[in-house]
Structure formats: C-alpha cells, structure tokens
Coordinates of C-alpha atoms and ligand atoms in Angstrom, one line a residue:
X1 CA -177.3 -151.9 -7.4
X2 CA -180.0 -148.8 -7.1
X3 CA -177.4 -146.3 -9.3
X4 CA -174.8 -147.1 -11.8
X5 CA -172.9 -143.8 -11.6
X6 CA -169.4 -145.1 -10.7
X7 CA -167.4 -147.9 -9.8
X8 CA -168.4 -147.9 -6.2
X9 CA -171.4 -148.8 -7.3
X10 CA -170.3 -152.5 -8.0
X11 CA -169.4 -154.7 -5.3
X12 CA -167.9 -157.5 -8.0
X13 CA -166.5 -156.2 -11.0
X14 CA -165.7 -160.0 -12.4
X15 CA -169.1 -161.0 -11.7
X16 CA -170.7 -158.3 -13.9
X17 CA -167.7 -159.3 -16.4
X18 CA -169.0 -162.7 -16.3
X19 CA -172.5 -162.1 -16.9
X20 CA -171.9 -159.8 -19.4
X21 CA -170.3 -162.5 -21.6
X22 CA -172.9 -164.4 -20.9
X23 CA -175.6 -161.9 -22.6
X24 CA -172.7 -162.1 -25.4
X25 CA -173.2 -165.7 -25.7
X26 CA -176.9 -165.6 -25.6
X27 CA -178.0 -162.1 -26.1
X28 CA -182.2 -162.8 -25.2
X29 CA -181.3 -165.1 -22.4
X30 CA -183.2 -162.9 -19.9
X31 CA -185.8 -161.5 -23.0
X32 CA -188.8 -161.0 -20.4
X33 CA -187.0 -159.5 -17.4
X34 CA -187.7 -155.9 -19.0
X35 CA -191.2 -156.9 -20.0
X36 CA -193.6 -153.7 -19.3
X37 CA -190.7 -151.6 -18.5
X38 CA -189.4 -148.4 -19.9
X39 CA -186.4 -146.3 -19.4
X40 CA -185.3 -142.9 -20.5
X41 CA -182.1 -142.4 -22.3
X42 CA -181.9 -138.6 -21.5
X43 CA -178.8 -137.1 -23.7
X44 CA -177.8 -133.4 -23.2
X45 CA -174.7 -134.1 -25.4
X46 CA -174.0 -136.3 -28.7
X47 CA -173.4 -139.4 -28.8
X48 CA -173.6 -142.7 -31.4
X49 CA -172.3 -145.4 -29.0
X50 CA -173.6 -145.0 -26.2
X51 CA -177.4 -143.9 -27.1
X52 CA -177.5 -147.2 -29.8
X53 CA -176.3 -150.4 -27.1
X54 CA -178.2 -149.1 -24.6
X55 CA -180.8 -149.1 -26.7
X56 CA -180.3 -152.3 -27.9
X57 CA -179.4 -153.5 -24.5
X58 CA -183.3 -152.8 -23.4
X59 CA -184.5 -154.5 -25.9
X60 CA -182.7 -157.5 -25.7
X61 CA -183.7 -157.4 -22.1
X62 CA -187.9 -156.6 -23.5
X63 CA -187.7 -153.6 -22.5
X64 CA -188.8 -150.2 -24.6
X65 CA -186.1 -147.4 -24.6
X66 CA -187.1 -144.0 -25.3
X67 CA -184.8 -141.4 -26.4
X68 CA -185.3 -137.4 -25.3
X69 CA -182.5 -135.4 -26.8
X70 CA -183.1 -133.0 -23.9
X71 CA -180.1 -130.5 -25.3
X72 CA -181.6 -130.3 -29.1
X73 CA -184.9 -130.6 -28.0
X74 CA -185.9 -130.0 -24.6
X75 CA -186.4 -127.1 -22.2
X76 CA -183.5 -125.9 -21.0
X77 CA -182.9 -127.3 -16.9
X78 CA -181.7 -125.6 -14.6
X79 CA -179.8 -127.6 -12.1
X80 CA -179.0 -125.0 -9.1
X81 CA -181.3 -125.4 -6.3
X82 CA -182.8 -121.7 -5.0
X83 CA -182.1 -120.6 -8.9
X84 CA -183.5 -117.2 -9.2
X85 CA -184.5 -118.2 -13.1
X86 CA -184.3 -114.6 -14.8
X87 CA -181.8 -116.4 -17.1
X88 CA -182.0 -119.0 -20.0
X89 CA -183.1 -122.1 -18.0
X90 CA -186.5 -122.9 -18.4
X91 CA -187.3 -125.4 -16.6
X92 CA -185.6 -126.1 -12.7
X93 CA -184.3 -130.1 -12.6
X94 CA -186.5 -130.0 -9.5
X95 CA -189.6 -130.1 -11.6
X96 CA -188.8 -132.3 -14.6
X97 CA -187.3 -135.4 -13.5
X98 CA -190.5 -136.1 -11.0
X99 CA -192.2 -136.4 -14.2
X100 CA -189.9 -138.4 -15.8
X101 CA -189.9 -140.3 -12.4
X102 CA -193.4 -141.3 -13.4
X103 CA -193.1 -141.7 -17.3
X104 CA -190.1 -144.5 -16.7
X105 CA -188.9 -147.5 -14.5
X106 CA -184.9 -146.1 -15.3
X107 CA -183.8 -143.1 -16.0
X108 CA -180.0 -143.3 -18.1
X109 CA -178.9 -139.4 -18.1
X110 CA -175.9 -138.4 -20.2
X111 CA -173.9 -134.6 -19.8
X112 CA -170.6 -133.5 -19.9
X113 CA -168.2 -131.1 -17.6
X114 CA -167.9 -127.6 -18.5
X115 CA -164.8 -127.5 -18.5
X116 CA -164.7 -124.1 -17.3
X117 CA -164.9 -124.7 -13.3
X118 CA -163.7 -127.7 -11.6
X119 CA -165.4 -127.5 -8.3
X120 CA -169.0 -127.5 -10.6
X121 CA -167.9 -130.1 -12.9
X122 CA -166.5 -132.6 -10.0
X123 CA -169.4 -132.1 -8.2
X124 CA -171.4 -134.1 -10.4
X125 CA -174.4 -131.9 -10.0
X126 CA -176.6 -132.9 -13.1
X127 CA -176.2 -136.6 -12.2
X128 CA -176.7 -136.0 -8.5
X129 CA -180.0 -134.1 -9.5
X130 CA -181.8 -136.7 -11.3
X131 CA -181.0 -139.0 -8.4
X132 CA -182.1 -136.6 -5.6
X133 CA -185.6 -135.8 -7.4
X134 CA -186.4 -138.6 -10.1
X135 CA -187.3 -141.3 -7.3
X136 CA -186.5 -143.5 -9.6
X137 CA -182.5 -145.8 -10.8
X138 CA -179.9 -143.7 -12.3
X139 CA -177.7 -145.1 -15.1
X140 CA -174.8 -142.6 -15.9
X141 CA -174.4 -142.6 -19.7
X142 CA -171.6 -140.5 -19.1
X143 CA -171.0 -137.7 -16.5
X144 CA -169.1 -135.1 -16.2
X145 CA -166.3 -136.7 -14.4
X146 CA -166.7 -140.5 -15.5
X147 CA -167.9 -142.9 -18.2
X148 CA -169.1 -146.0 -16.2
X149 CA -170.8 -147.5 -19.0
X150 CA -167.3 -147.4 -21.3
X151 CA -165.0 -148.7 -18.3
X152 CA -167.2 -151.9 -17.4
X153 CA -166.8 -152.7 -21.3
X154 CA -163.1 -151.9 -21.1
X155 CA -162.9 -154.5 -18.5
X156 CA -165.0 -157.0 -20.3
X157 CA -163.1 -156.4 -23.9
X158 CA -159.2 -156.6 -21.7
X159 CA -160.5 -160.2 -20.1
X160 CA -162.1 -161.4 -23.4
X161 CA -158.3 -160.3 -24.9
X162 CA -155.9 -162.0 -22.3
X163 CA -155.1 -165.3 -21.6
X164 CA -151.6 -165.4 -20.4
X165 CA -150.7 -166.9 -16.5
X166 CA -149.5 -163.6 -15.8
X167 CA -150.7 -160.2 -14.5
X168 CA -151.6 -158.0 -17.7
X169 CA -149.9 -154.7 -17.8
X170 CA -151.9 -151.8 -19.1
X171 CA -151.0 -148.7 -19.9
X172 CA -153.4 -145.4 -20.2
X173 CA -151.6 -143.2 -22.3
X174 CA -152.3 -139.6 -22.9
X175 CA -152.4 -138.6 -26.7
X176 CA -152.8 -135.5 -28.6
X177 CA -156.0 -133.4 -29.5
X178 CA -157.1 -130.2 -31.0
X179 CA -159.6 -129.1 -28.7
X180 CA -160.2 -129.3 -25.1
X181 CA -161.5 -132.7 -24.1
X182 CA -163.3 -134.1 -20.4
X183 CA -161.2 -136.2 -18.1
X184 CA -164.5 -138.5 -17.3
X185 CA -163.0 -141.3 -19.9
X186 CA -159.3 -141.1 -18.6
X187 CA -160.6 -140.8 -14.7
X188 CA -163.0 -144.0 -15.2
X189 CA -161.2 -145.9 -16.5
X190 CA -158.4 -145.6 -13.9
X191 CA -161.1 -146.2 -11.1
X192 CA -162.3 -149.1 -12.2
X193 CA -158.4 -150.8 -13.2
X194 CA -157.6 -149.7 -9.6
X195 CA -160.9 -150.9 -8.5
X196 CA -160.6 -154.5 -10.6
X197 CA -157.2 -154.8 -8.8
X198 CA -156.1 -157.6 -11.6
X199 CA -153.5 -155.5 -13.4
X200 CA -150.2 -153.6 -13.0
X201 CA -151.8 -150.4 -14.3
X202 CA -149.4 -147.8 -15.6
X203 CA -150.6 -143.8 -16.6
X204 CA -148.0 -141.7 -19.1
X205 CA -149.0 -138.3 -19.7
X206 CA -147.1 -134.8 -20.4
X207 CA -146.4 -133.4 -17.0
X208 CA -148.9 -131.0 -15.9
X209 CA -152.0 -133.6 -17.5
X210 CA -152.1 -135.1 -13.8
X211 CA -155.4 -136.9 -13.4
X212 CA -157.3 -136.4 -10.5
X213 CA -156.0 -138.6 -7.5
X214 CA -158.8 -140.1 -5.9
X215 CA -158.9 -141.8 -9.4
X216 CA -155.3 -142.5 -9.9
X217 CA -153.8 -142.6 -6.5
X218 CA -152.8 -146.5 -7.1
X219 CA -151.7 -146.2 -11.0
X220 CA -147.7 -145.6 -11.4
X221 CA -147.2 -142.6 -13.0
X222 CA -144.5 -142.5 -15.7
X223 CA -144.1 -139.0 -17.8
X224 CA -141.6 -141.1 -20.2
X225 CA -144.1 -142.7 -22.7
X226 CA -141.4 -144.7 -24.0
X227 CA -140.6 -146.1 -20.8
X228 CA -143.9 -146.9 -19.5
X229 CA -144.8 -148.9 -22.9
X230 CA -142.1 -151.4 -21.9
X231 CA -143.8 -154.6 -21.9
X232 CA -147.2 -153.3 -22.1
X233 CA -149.8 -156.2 -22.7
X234 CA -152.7 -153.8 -23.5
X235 CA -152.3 -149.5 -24.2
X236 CA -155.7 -147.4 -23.8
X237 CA -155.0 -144.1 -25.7
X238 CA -156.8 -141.5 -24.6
X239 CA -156.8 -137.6 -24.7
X240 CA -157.7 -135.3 -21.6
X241 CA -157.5 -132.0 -21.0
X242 CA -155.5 -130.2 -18.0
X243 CA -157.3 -130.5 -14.4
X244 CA -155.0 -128.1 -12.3
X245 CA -155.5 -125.2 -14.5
X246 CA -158.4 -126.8 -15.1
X247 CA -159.8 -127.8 -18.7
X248 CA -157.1 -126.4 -20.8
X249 CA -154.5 -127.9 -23.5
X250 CA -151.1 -127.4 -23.0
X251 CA -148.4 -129.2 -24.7
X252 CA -150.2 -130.8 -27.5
X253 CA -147.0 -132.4 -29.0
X254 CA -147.7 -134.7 -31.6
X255 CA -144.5 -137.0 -31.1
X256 CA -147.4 -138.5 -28.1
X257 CA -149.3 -140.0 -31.0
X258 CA -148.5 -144.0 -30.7
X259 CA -147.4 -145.5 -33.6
X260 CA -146.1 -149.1 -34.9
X261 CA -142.6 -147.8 -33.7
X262 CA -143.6 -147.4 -29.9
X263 CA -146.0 -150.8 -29.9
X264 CA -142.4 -152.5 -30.5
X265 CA -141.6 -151.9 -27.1
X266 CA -144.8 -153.6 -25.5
X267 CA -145.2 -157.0 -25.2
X268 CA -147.5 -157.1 -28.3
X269 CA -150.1 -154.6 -27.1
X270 CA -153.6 -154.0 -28.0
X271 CA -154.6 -151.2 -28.5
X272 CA -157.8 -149.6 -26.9
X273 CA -159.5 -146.2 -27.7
X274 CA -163.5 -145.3 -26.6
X275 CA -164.0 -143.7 -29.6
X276 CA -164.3 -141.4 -31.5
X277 CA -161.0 -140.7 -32.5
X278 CA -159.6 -138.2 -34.2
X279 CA -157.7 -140.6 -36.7
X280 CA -153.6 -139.7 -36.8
X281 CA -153.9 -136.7 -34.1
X282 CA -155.0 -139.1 -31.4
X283 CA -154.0 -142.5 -32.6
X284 CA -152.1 -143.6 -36.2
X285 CA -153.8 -145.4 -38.9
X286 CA -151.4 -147.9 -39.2
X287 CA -152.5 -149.0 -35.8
X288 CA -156.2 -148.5 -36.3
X289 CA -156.2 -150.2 -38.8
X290 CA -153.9 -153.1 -37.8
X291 CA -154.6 -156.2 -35.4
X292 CA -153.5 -154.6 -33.0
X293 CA -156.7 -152.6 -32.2
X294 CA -159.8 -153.6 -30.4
X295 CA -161.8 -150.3 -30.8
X296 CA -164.7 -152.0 -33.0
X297 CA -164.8 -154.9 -30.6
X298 CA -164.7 -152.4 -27.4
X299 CA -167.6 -150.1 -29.0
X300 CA -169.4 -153.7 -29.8
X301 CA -169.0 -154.6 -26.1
X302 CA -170.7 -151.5 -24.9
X303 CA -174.3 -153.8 -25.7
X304 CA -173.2 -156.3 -22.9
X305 CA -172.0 -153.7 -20.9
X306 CA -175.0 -151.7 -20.9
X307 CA -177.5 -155.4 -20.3
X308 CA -175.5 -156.3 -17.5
X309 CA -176.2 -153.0 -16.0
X310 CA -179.8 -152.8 -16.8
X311 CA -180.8 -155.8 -15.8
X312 CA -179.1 -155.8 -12.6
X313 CA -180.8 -152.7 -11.6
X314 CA -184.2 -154.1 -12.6
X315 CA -183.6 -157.2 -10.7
X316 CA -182.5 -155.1 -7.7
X317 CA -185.3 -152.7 -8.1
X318 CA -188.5 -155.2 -8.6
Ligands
CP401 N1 -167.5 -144.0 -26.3 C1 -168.7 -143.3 -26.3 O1 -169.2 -142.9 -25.3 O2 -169.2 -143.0 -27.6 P1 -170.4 -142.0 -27.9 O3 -169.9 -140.6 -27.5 O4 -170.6 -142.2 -29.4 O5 -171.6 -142.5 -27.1

C-alpha cells in the first residue's frame, strides 16, 4: 500500500480487519515500527474523530503526529495547476507539499467537496495534488468524494457485531438534514460493502438522492425504506445531499428519520451512524440511546482503523 485514498487501494479487506483487531487486542504490539517517524495530519475542514485516532493511532505505533490546521491557520493553496494567482490563494499546492514532503514520512490530508460543481469535486483534485507533488504516502482523512478511514472501521465494527452462519444484510439508509451534506461517507461506504463482497447490501433513499454508480452499481436499490428494512441485520444511517443536480436538498421529509417503529421490521438491527449526528433530524434518541446503536463503538474503532493503515504504509514504504 503506497496511498490509502480508496478501497482500491487494499487488496484484502479481511486481512486489514484482522489486524486491526489485533492492535485492539494489544494496542502497542508494534510500539517501535513508527520510531523516528513523523506524519502530517493536514485538515482544511473540522473534525474531532478523525484528527484524535489518528493521532493516537501514531503514537501507539511510536510515531509523532503533528497537526496543521491548514484552513484556520495556513496560507491559503491553490490547487489549479497554471493558476494565474491574482486571487485569494496564496500559496500554489505545487510549492507546499514538497516541503511538507521533507518535514514528514506521511502525509494524512483531510478536505471536503464543494458541493457546488461535481466534475471538480469527483475529480479528487486536492487529494490527487498532495500525491502528485509531496513524494511522499497519502492517507485520505476524508476527501471530497470518500471517507476511507470511516469505511475500513465500518467493516471492522459490522464483523466485531455478527456472528450468525448467515450472510448479514445491511442497509445504508438515507436520512434527513438541514443543510447540504458530501456524499464521500454514503459513496465509501458502498465501495467498500461492494468491495468486501460478504453482505447482501441494500441502499434506500428518496428518489432523486441516487449515489454515484461506480460506487453503488452492485447495492439493490429500494426507494421504499420500509421495505428495504425487512430483515436488516445491521442499518447505517446516513444523510447526503443530491448528486444529479448536484449538492442540493430536496425532499427533506422527516418521516425518513428511523425510529424504534421501523427497527421492528429488521432482524434486530444495529444501528450505525459516522457521526456527528444531528440527534432526532438524522437519527431518534430513542435509538441512540438504546442497544441498538454502535456509534460510540464505530468512532472508538476509528484508532484501529487508522494503526492498521499507518503501519501498513510504513511497512510498505521502509
Ligand atoms: N466521522 C468523522 O469523520 O468524524 P470527524 O468529522 O469528527 O472526524
């Protein structure tokens, strides 16, 4: 693994599952692997989960992490190559992360989309930047299409959760919000269920929330919520905006909020959100706060998640 940017990036899902509860079981197993070695959490957006475990996820592994807010406290990049920068960018991406190439051994880079033009957001181009001038590994932290990090502990969090002889079914279900949010947890998540190839993966959303294909393309789509919770082993709420008419909100109808009622269809579901949620727009307290839901144990899991990843990469990049 050079990059972790997307599921293609993993030849063996299970195996990184497996080590991952491994670092679970004995989080310093591989303390000196990270010894001498730095990486840079780059964030240009906020974040509590995913800036903490992967911090903690270095230093289990003996490595220091240092944190640059780049979009409180940095320079503002430009990302277009051939820029003419007469603008508000102050510094071209072309020049800073050959300097953060030498600073660090990893470079983790967090953005979001836009939201305002689809062909720029699915083109990745702040991620694809840092790779094409840093010189040095690339963890996405979240991009501006997918969450890599937050699927890989999805994965980890369903296994540690089922233990029945059958196929699990999961369901991604769409759920309410009152502002405009990325596809990039929604999209990853269906990559890597599609790329894991262990479930019978169901997506329910309002019609005109379709996904992305190329992320979807083997999920059945059901627009009946009701009908695709039917014997649902595990549901993963989340909210996205439109992608045809790209990054808007259309119906936000509240009645797609899951509640006790609708877990009585599923086969006993848990419940899984990324967080943060917007509590009883997105997702009920009475099912946050039940046993149903595995939200604190997902967000715990994001620490294994992140050590697998990091330590793969230093392995596979001496
Ligand atoms: N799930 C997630 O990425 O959380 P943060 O935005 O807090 O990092």
């Amino acid at each position: 693994m050079k990059n972790f940017i997307s599921a293609h990036d993993v030849p063996d899902i299970n195996a990184l599952v497996k080590k991952a509860l491994e670092y679970k079981n004995d989080p310093f197993k591989a303390k000196h692997i990270g010894v001498n070695k730095r990486i840079g959490l780059l964030f240009l957006n906020p974040s509590m989960r995913t800036r903490l475990s992967t911090q903690l996820a270095a230093q289990n592994l003996g490595m220091e992490a240092i944190v640059f807010n780049v979009g409180q406290e940095g320079w503002t990049l430009e990302f277009e190559d051939e820029a003419i920068m007469s603008g508000t960018t102050v510094e071209h991406v072309k020049d800073a992360a050959p300097v953060l190439g030498k600073y660090f051994d990893v470079l983790g880079v967090r953005t979001f989309p836009s939201l305002k033009n689809r062909e720029d957001d699915y083109s990745e181009l702040y991620i694809t930047q840092f790779i094409k001038y840093s010189g040095i590994p690339i963890i996405s932290l979240e991009s501006a299409t997918l969450h890599p990090l937050q699927s890989l502990t999805d994965i980890i969090t369903i296994k540690e959760n089922f233990t029945a002889k059958h196929r699990p079914k999961i369901v991604l279900t769409w759920a309410p919000h009152v502002k405009p949010l990325p596809q990039c947890v929604a999209n990853s998540f269906s990559q890597w269920i599609n790329a894991w190839g262990e479930a019978d993966f169901v997506i329910t959303h309002p019609e005109d929330y379709e996904l992305n294909q190329e992320f979807t393309k083997k999920a059945l789509i059901i627009h009946k919520q009701n009908e695709a919770l039917i014997d649902a082993d595990f549901v993963y709420v989340k909210n996205w905006s439109t992608y045809n008419d790209y990054g808007k909100i259309y119906c936000n109808d509240p009645g797609w909020m899951l509640t006790n009622e609708k877990l009585k269809l599923t086969n006993n579901a848990k419940v899984m959100h990324c967080l943060p949620v917007r509590r009883n727009v997105e997702l009920s307290d009475e099912i946050l706060d039940s046993d149903h839901s595995l939200v604190t144990q997902q967000a715990a899991n994001r620490v294994w998640a992140a050590q697998t990843v990091l330590s793969e990469i230093l392995q596979n990049n001496g």
